[in-house]
CSV table of N, CA and C in Angstrom, one decimal:
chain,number,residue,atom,x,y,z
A,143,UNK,N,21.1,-4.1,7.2
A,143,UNK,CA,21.0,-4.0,5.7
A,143,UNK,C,19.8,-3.1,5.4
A,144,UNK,N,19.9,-2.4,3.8
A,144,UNK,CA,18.7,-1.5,4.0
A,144,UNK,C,17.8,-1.9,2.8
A,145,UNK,N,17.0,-1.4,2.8
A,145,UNK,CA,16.2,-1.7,1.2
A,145,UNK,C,16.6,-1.5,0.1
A,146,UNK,N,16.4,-2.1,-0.9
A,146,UNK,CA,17.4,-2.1,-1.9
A,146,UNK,C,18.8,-2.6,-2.1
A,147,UNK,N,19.3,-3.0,-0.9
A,147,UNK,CA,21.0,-4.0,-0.7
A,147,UNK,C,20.4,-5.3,-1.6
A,148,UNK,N,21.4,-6.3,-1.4
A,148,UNK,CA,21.6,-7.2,-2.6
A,148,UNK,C,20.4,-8.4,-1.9
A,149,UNK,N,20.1,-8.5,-0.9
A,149,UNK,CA,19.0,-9.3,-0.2
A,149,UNK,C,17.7,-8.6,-0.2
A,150,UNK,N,16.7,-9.7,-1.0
A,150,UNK,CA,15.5,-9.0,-0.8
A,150,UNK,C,14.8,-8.6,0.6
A,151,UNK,N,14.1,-7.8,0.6
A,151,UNK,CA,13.1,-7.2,1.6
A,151,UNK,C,12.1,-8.3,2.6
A,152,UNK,N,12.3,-8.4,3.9
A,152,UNK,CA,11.0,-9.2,4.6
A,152,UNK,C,10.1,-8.3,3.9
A,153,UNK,N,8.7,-9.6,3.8
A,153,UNK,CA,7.9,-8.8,2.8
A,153,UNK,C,7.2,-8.3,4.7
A,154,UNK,N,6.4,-6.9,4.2
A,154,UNK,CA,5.9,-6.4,5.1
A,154,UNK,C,6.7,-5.0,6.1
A,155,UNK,N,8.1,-5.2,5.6
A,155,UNK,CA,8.8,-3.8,6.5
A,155,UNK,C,8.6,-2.5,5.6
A,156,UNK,N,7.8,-2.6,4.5
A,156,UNK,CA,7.8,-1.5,4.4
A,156,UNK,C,6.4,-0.8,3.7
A,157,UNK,N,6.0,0.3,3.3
A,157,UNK,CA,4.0,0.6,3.3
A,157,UNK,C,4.4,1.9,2.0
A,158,UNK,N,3.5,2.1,1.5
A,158,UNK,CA,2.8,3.0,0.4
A,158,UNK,C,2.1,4.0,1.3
A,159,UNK,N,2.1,4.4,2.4
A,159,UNK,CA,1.2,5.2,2.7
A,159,UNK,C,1.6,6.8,2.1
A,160,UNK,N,2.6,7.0,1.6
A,160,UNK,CA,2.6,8.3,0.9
A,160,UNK,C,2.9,7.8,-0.6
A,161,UNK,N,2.3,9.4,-1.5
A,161,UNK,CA,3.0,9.0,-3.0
A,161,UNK,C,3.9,8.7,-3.5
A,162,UNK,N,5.1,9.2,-2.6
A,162,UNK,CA,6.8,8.8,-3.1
A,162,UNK,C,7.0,7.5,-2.5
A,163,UNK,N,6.0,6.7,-2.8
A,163,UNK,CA,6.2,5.1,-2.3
A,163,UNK,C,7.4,4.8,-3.5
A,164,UNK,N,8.3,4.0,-3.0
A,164,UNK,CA,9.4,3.3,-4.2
A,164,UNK,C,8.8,2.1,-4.9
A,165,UNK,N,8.4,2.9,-6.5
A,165,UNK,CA,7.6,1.8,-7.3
A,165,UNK,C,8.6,0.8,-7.7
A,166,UNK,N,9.9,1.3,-7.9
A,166,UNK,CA,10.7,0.2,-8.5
A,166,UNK,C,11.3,-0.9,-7.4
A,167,UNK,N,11.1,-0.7,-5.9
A,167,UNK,CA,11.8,-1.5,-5.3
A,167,UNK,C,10.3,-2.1,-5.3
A,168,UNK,N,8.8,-2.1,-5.4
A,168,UNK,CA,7.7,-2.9,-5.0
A,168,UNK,C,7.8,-3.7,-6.6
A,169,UNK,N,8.6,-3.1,-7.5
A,169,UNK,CA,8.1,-3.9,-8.8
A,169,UNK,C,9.1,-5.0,-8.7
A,170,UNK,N,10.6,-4.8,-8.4
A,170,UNK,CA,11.9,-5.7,-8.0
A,170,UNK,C,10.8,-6.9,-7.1
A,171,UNK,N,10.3,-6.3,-6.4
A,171,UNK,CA,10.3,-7.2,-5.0
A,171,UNK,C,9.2,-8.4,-5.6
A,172,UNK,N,8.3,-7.7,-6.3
A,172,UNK,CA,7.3,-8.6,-6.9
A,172,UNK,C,7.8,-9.6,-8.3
A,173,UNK,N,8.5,-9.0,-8.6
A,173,UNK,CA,9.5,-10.0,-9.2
A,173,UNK,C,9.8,-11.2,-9.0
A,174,UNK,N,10.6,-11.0,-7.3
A,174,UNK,CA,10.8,-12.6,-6.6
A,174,UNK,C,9.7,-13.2,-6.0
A,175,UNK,N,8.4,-12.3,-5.7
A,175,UNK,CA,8.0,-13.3,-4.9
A,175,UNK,C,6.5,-12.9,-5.7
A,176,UNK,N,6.5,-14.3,-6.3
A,176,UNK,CA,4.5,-14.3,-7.0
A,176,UNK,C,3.6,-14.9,-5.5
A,177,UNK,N,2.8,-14.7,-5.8
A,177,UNK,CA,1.6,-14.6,-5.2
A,177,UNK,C,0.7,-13.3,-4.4
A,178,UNK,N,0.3,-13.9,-3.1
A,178,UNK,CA,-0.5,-12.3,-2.2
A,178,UNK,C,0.5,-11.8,-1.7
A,179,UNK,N,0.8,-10.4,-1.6
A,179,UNK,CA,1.1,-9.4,-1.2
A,179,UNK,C,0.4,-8.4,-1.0
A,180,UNK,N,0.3,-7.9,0.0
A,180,UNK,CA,-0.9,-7.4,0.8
A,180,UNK,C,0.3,-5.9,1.9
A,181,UNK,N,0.1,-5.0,1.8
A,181,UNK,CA,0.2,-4.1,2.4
A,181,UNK,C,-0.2,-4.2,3.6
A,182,UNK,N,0.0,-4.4,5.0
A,182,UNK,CA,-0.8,-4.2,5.7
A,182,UNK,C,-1.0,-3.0,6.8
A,183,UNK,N,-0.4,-1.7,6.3
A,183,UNK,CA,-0.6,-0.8,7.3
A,183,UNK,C,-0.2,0.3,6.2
A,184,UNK,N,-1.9,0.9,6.0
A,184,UNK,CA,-1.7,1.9,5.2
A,184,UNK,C,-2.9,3.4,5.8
A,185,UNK,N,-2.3,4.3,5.3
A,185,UNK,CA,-3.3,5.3,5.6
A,185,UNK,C,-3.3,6.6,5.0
A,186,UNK,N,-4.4,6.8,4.4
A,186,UNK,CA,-4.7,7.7,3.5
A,186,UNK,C,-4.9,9.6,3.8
A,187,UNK,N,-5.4,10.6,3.0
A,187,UNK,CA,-5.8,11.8,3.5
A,187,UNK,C,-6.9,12.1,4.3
A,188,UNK,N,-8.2,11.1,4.1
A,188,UNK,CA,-9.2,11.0,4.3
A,188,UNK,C,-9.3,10.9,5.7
A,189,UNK,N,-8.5,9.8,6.5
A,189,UNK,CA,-8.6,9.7,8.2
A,189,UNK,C,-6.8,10.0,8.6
A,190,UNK,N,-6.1,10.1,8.2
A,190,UNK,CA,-4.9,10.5,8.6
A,190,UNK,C,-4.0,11.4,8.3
A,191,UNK,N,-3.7,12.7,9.2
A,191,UNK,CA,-3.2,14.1,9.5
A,191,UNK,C,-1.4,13.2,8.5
A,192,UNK,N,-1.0,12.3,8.6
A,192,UNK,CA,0.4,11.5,8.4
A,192,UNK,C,0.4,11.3,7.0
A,193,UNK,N,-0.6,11.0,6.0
A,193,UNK,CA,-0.6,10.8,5.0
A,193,UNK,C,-0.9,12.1,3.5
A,194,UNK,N,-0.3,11.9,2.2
A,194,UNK,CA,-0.5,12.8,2.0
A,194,UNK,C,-1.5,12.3,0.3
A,195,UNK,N,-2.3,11.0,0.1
A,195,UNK,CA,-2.3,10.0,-0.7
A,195,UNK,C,-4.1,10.0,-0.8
A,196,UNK,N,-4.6,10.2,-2.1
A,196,UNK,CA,-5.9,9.8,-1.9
A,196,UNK,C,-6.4,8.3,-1.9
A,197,UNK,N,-7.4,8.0,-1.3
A,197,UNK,CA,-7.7,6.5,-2.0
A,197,UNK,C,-7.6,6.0,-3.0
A,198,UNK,N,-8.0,6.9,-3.9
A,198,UNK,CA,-8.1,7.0,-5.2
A,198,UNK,C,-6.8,6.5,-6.0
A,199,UNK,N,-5.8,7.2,-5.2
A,199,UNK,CA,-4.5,7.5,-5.7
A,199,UNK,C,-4.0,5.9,-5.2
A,200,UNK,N,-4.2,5.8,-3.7
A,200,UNK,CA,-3.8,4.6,-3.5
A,200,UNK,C,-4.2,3.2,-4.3
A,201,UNK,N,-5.5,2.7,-4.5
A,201,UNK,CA,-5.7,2.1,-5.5
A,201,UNK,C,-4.5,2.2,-6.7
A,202,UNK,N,-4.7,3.1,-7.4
A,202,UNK,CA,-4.1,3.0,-8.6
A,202,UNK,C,-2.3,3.0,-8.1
A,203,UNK,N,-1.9,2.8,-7.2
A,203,UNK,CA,-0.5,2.7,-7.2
A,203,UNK,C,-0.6,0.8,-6.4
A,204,UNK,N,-1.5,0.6,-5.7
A,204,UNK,CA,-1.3,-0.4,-5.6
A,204,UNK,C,-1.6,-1.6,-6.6
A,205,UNK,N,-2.2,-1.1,-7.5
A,205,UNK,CA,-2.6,-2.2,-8.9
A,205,UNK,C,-1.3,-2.2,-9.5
A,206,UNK,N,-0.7,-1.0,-9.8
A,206,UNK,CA,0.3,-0.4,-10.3
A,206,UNK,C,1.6,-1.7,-9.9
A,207,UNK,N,2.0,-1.7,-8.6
A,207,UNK,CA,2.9,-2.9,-8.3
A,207,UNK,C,2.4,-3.9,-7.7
A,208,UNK,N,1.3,-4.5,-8.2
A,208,UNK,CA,0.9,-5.8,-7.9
A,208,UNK,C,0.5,-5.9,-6.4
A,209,UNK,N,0.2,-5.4,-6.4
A,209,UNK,CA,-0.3,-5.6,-4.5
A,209,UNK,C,-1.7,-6.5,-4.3
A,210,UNK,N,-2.0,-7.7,-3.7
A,210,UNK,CA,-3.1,-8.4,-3.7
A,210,UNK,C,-4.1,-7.7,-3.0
A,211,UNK,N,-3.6,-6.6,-1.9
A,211,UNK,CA,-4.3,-6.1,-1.0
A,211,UNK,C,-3.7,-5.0,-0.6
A,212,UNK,N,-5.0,-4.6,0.8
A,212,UNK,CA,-4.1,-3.6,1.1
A,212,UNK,C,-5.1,-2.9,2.6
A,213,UNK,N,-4.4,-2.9,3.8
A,213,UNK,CA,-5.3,-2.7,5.1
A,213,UNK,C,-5.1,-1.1,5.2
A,214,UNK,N,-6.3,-0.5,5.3
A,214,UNK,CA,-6.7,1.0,5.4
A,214,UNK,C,-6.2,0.8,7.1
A,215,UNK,N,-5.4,1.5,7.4
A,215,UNK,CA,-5.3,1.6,9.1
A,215,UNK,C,-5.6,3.2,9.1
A,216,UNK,N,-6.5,3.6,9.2
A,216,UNK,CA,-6.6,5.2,9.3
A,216,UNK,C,-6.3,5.5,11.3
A,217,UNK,N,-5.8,6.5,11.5
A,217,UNK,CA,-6.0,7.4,12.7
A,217,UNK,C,-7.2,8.0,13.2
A,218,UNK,N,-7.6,8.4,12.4
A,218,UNK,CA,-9.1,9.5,12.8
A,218,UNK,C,-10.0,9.0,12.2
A,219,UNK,N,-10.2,8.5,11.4
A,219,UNK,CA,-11.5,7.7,10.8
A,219,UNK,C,-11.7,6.0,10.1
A,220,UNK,N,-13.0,5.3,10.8
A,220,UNK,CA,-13.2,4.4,10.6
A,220,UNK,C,-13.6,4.1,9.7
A,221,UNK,N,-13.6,3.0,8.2
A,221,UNK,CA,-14.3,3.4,7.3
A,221,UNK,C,-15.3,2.6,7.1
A,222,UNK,N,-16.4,3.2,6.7
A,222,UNK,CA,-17.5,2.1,7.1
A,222,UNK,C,-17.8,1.6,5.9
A,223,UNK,N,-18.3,0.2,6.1
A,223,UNK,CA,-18.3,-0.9,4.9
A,223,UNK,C,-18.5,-0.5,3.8
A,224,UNK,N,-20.2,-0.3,3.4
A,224,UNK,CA,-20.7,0.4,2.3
A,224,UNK,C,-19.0,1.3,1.3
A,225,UNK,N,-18.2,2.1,2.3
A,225,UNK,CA,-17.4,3.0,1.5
A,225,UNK,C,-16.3,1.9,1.4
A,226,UNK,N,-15.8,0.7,1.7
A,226,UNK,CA,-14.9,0.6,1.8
A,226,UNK,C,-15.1,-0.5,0.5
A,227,UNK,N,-16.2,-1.7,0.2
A,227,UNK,CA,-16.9,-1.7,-0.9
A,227,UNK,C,-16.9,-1.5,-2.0
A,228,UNK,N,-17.4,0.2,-2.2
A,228,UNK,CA,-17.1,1.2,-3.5
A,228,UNK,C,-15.9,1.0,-3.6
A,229,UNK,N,-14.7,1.6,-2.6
A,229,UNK,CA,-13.2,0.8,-2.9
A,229,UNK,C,-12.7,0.4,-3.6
A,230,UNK,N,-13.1,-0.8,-2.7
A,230,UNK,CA,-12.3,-2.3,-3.9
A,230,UNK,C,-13.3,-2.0,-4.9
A,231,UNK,N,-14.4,-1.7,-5.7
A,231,UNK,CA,-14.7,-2.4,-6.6
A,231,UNK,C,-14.4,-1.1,-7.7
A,232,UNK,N,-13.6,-0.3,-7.1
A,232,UNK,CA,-13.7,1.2,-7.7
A,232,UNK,C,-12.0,0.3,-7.9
């Protein structure tokens, strides 16, 4: 079955790591299920050659469909606390 068929999504098969993330299948999905939803494998331009998404940008798409959270898994760069901090409170 694929995303978007008549059964919702295991939460977690699928990531925002680029901007053509599908807002309306994250907004559907949050529909059925209240509470944390948490992304957990994401990666931005800043440490990953794969992504094409600023922080910045990611933030505001994850507020956007309700996402509780959201795990920076970068490739090439670790992010160090202090920046990750500004982050969330940015």
């Amino acid at each position: 079955m694929r995303l978007g068929e008549a059964q919702a999504p295991h939460p977690g098969i699928y990531s925002m790591a680029t901007a053509s993330f599908p807002l309306t299948l994250a907004l559907w999905y949050r529909g059925l299920h209240m509470g944390t939803v948490v992304d957990m494998h994401v990666h931005t331009i800043v440490g990953s050659m794969d992504s094409d998404i600023s922080p910045k940008r990611l933030g505001e798409q994850a507020q956007a469909v309700g996402l509780t959270g959201i795990a920076l898994t970068e490739h090439l760069h670790q992010w160090p606390a202090d920046e990750v901090e500004h982050f969330r409170q940015e």
